[in-house]
Short mmCIF file of C-alpha atoms in Angstrom, two decimals:
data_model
loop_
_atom_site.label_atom_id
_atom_site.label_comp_id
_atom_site.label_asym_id
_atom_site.label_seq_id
_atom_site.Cartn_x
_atom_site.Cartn_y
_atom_site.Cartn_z
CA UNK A 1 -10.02 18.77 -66.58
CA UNK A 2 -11.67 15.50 -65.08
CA UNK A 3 -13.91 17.40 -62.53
CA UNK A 4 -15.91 13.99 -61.36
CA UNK A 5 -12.29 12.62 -61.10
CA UNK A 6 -11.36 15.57 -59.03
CA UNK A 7 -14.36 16.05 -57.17
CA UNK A 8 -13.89 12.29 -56.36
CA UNK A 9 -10.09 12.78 -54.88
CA UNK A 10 -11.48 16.13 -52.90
CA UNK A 11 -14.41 14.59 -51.47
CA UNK A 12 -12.30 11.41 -49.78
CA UNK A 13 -9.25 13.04 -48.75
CA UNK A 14 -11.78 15.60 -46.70
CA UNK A 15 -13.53 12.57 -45.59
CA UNK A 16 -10.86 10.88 -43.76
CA UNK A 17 -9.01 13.95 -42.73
CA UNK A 18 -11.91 15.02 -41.07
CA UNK A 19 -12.79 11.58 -39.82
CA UNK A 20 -8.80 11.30 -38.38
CA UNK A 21 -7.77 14.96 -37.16
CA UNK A 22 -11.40 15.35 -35.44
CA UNK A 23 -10.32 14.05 -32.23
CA UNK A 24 -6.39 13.95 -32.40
CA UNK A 25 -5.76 17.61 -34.59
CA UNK A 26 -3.34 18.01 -37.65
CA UNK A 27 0.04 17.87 -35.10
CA UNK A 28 -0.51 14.59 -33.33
CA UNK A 29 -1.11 12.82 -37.28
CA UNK A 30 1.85 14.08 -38.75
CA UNK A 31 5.58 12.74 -37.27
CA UNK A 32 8.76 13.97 -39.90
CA UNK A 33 10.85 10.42 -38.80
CA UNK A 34 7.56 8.63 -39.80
CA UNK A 35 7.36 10.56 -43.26
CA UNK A 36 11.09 10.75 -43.98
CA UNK A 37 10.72 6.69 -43.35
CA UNK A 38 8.51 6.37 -45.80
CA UNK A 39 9.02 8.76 -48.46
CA UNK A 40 12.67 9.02 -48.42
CA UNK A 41 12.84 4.89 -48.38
CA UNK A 42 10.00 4.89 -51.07
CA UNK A 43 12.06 7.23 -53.57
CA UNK A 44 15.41 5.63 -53.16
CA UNK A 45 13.90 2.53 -53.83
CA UNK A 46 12.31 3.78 -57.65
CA UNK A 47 15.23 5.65 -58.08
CA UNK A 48 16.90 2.25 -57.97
CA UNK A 49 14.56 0.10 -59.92
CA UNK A 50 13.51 2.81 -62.74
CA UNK A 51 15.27 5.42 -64.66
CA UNK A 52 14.32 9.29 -64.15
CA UNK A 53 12.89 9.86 -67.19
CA UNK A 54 10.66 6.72 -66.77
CA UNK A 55 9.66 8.32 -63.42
CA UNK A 56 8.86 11.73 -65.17
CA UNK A 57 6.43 10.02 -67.67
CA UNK A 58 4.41 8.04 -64.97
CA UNK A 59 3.96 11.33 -63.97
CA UNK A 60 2.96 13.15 -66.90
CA UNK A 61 0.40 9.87 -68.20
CA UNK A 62 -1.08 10.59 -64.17
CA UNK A 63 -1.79 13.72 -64.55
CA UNK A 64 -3.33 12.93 -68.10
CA UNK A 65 -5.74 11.27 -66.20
CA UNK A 66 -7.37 14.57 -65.05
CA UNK A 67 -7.83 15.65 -68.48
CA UNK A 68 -11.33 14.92 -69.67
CA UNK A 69 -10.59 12.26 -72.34
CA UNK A 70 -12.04 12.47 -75.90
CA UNK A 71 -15.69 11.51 -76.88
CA UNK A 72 -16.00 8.58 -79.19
CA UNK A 73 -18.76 10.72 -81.42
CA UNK A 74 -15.93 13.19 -81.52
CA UNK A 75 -13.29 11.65 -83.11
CA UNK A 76 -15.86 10.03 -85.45
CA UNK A 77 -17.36 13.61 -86.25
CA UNK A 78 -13.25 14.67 -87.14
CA UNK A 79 -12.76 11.09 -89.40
CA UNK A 80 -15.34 12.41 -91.12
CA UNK A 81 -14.56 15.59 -91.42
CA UNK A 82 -11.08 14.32 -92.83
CA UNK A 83 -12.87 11.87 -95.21
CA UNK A 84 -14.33 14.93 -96.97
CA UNK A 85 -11.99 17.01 -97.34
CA UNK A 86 -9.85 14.27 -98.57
CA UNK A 87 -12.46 12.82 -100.98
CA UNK A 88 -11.95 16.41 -102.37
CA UNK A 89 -9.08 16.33 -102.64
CA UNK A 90 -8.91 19.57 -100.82
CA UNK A 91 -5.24 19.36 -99.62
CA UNK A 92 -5.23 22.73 -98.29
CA UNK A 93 -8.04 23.24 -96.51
CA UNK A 94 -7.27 19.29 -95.30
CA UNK A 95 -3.60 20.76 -94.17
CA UNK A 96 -4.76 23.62 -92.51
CA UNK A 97 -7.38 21.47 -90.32
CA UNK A 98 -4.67 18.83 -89.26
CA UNK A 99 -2.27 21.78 -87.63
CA UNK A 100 -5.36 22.94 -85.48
CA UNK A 101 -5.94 19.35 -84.33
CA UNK A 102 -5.04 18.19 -81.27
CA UNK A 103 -5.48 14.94 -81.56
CA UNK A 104 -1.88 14.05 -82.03
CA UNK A 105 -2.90 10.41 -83.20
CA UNK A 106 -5.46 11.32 -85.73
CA UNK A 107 -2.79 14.22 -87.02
CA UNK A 108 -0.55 11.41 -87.78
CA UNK A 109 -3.02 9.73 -89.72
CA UNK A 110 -4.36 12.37 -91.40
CA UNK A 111 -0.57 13.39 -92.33
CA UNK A 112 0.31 10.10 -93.63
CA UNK A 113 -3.03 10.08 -95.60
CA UNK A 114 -1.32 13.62 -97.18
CA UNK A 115 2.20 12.46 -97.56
CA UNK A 116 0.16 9.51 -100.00
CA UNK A 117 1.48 6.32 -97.73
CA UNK A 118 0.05 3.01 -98.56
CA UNK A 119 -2.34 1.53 -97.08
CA UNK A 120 -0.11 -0.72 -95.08
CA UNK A 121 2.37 1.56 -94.36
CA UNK A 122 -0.47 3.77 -92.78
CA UNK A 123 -1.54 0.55 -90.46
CA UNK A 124 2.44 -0.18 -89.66
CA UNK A 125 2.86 3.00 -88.63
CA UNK A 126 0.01 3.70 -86.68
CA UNK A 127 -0.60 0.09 -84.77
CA UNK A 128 3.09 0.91 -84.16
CA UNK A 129 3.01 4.15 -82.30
CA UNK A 130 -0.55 2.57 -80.29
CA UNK A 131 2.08 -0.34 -78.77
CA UNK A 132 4.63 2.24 -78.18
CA UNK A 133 1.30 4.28 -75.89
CA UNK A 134 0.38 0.81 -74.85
CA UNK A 135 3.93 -0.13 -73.55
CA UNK A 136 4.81 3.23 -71.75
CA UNK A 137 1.00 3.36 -70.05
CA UNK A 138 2.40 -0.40 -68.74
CA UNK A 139 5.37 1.17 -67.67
CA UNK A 140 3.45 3.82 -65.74
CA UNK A 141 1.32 1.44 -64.00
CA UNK A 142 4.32 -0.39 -63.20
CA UNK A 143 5.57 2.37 -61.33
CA UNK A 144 2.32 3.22 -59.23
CA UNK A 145 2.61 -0.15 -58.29
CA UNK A 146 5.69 -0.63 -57.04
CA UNK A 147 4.96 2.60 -55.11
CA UNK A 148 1.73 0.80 -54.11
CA UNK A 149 4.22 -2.03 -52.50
CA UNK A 150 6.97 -0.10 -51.46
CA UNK A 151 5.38 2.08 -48.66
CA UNK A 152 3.74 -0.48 -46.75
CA UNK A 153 6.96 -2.25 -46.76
CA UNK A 154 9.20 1.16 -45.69
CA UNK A 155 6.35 1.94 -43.33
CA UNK A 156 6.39 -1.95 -41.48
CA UNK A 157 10.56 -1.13 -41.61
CA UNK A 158 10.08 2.03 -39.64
CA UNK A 159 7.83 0.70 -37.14
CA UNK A 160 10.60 -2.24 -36.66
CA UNK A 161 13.12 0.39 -36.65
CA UNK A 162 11.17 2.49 -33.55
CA UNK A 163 10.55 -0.51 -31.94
CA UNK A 164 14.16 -1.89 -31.85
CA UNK A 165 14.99 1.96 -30.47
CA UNK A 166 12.20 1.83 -28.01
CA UNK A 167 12.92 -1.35 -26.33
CA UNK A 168 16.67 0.08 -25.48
CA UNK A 169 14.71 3.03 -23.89
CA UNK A 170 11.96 1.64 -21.52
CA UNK A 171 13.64 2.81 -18.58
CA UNK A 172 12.27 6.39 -20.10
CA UNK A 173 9.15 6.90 -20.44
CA UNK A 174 9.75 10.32 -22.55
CA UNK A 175 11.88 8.40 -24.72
CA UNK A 176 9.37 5.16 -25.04
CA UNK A 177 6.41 7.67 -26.50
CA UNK A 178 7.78 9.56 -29.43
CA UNK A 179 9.19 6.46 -30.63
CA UNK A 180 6.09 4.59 -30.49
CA UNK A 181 4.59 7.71 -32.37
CA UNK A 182 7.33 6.91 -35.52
CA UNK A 183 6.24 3.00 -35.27
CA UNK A 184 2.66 3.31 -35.54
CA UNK A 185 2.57 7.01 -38.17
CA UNK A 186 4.90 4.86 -40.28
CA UNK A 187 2.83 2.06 -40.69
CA UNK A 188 -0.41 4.81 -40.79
CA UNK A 189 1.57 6.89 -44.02
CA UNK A 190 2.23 3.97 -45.87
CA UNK A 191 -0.95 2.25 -46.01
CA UNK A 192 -2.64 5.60 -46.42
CA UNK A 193 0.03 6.33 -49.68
CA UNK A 194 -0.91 2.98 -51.08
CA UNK A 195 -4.22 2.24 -50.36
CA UNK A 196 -5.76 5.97 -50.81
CA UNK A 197 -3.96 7.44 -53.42
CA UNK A 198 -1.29 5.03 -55.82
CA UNK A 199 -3.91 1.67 -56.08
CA UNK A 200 -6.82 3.97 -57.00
CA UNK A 201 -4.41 6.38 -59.43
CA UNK A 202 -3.12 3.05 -61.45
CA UNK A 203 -6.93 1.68 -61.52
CA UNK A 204 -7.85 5.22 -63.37
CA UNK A 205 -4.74 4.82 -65.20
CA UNK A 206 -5.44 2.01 -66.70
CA UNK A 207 -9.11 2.41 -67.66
CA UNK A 208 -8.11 5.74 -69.27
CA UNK A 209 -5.29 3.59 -71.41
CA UNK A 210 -8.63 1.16 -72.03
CA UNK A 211 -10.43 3.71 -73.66
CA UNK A 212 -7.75 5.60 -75.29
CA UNK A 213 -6.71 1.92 -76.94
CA UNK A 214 -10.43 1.78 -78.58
CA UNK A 215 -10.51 5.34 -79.73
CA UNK A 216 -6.51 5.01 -81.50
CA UNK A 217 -8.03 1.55 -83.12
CA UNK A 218 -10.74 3.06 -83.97
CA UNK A 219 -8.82 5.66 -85.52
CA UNK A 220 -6.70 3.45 -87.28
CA UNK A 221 -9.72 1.73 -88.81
CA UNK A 222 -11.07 5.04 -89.87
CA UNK A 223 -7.67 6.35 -91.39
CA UNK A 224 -7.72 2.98 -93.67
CA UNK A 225 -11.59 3.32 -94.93
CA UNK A 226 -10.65 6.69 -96.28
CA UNK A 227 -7.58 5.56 -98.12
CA UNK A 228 -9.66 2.97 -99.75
CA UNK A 229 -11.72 5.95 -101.22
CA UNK A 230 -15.09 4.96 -98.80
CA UNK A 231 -17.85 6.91 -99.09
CA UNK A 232 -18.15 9.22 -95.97
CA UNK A 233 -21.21 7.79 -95.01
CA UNK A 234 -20.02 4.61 -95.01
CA UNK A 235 -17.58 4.87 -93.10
CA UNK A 236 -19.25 6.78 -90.19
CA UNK A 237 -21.46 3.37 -91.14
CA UNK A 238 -18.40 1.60 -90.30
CA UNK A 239 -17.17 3.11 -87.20
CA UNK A 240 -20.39 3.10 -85.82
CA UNK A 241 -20.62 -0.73 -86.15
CA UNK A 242 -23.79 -1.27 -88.71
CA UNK A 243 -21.90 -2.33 -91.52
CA UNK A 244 -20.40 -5.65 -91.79
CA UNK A 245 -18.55 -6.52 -94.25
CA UNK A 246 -15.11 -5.57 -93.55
CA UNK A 247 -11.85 -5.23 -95.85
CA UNK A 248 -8.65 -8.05 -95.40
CA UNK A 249 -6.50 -5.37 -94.59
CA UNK A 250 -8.83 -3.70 -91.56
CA UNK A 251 -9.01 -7.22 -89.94
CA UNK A 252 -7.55 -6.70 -86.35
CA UNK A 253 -9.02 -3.51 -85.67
CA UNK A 254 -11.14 -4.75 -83.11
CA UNK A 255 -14.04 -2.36 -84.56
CA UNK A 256 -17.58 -4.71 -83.78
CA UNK A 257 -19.67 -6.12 -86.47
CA UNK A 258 -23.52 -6.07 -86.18
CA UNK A 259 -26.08 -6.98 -89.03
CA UNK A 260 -25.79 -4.54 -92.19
CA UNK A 261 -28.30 -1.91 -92.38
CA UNK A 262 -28.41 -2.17 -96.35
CA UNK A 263 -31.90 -0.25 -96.89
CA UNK A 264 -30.64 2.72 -94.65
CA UNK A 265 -27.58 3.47 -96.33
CA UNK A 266 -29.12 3.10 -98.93
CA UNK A 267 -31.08 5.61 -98.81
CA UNK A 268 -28.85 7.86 -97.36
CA UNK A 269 -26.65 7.97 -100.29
CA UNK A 270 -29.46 8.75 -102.39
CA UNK A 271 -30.08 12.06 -100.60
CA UNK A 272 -26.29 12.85 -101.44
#
């Protein structure tokens, strides 16, 4: 769990409600026409432009979002790990540490390194499944955003809608004021939806698919070093950006190159 993320959500929800319902209490805020307005208009209209199960994986990569997402020494620490055992040619000990993973990326490396796959077969297969995240974490922050611009818009169409209604009812007085209280709480829920909750959910969204896009390529990098039978040290070297030279077939990876630290690894293979 993401507690800064969730300490972050707490702390300005309780800020504004308090700010808003300190004066006017919880029953004057809250108008069911206003809300139905908004949220029934708002789900009819991604119901319409998305399919179901597109709708249930926005939902699923949100809530992701609260996880606390994987160190960058960590997966290093488990390439590694693999490298060795694989060096070893340990393919039991290797199996049996791939089904407690769950890193269901590195798993699929790490099987495909078993299951003896080429080189290139291991990149095909693994840059394909990081567009396939890359895609579907698109589609998710398409959907936040369209819910981003479709309350405003339902909440402007119910404060038309009470507006029309209220100007056929100022001869009443009774009549003019609950109406005006589903024009303006209209407006009020769907800024609030958009502005408070679905722009600031899609920003998170997609700096979590930022950093899960480095740590997969990273990954993939990683995956290919041990295949080509690299030292273990060399390619935590690697990952960690000190070596330089690179292979053809890693080119792409996006991994940084800095000047070579020769003398260093050097000398740390000789304490091997």
């Amino acid at each position: 769990m993401n507690i800064a993320l969730v300490a972050a959500l707490v702390f300005g929800i309780a800020s504004f409600a308090l700010t808003v319902f300190r004066d006017i209490g919880l029953t004057m805020i809250f108008n069911v026409d206003a809300f139905l307005i908004v949220i029934g208009g708002t789900t009819v209209g991604l119901l319409v432009g998305f399919p179901v199960q597109r709708l249930r994986s926005a939902v699923q990569d949100v809530a992701g979002t609260f996880k606390k997402q994987r160190e960058r020494e960590d997966v290093i620490k488990e390439i590694i790990e693999i490298s060795r055992m694989y060096r070893k040619m340990n393919v039991r000990s290797l199996e049996d540490r791939i089904r407690l993973m769950d890193n269901t990326f590195l798993k699929l490396g790490a099987n495909l390194l078993i299951n003896n796959h080429g080189a290139r077969e291991i990149k095909g297969i693994m840059e394909k499944e990081l567009m396939l995240k890359k895609m579907n974490c698109n589609f998710s922050r398409n959907v936040l955003k369209t819910i981003s611009r479709l309350t405003p818009s339902f909440g402007l169409a119910g404060t038309v809608i009470s507006l029309i209604k209220m100007f056929r009812n100022l001869e009443s007085v009774e009549a003019v004021a609950p109406l005006m209280a589903v024009a303006l709480m209209s407006t009020f829920y769907g800024v609030i939806i958009a502005n408070l909750f679905m722009l600031p959910l899609c920003a998170k969204l997609e700096e979590h698919a930022i950093v899960s896009e480095s740590l997969m390529t990273m990954t993939i990098e990683g995956m290919l070093l041990i295949k080509s039978g690299e030292h273990p040290l060399r390619i935590e070297d690697r990952l960690r950006g000190i070596e330089e030279e690179r292979d053809p077939l890693l080119e792409g990876t996006g991994i940084a190159q800095i000047i070579p630290r020769a003398a260093e690894a050097i000398y740390r293979f000789q304490k091997i």
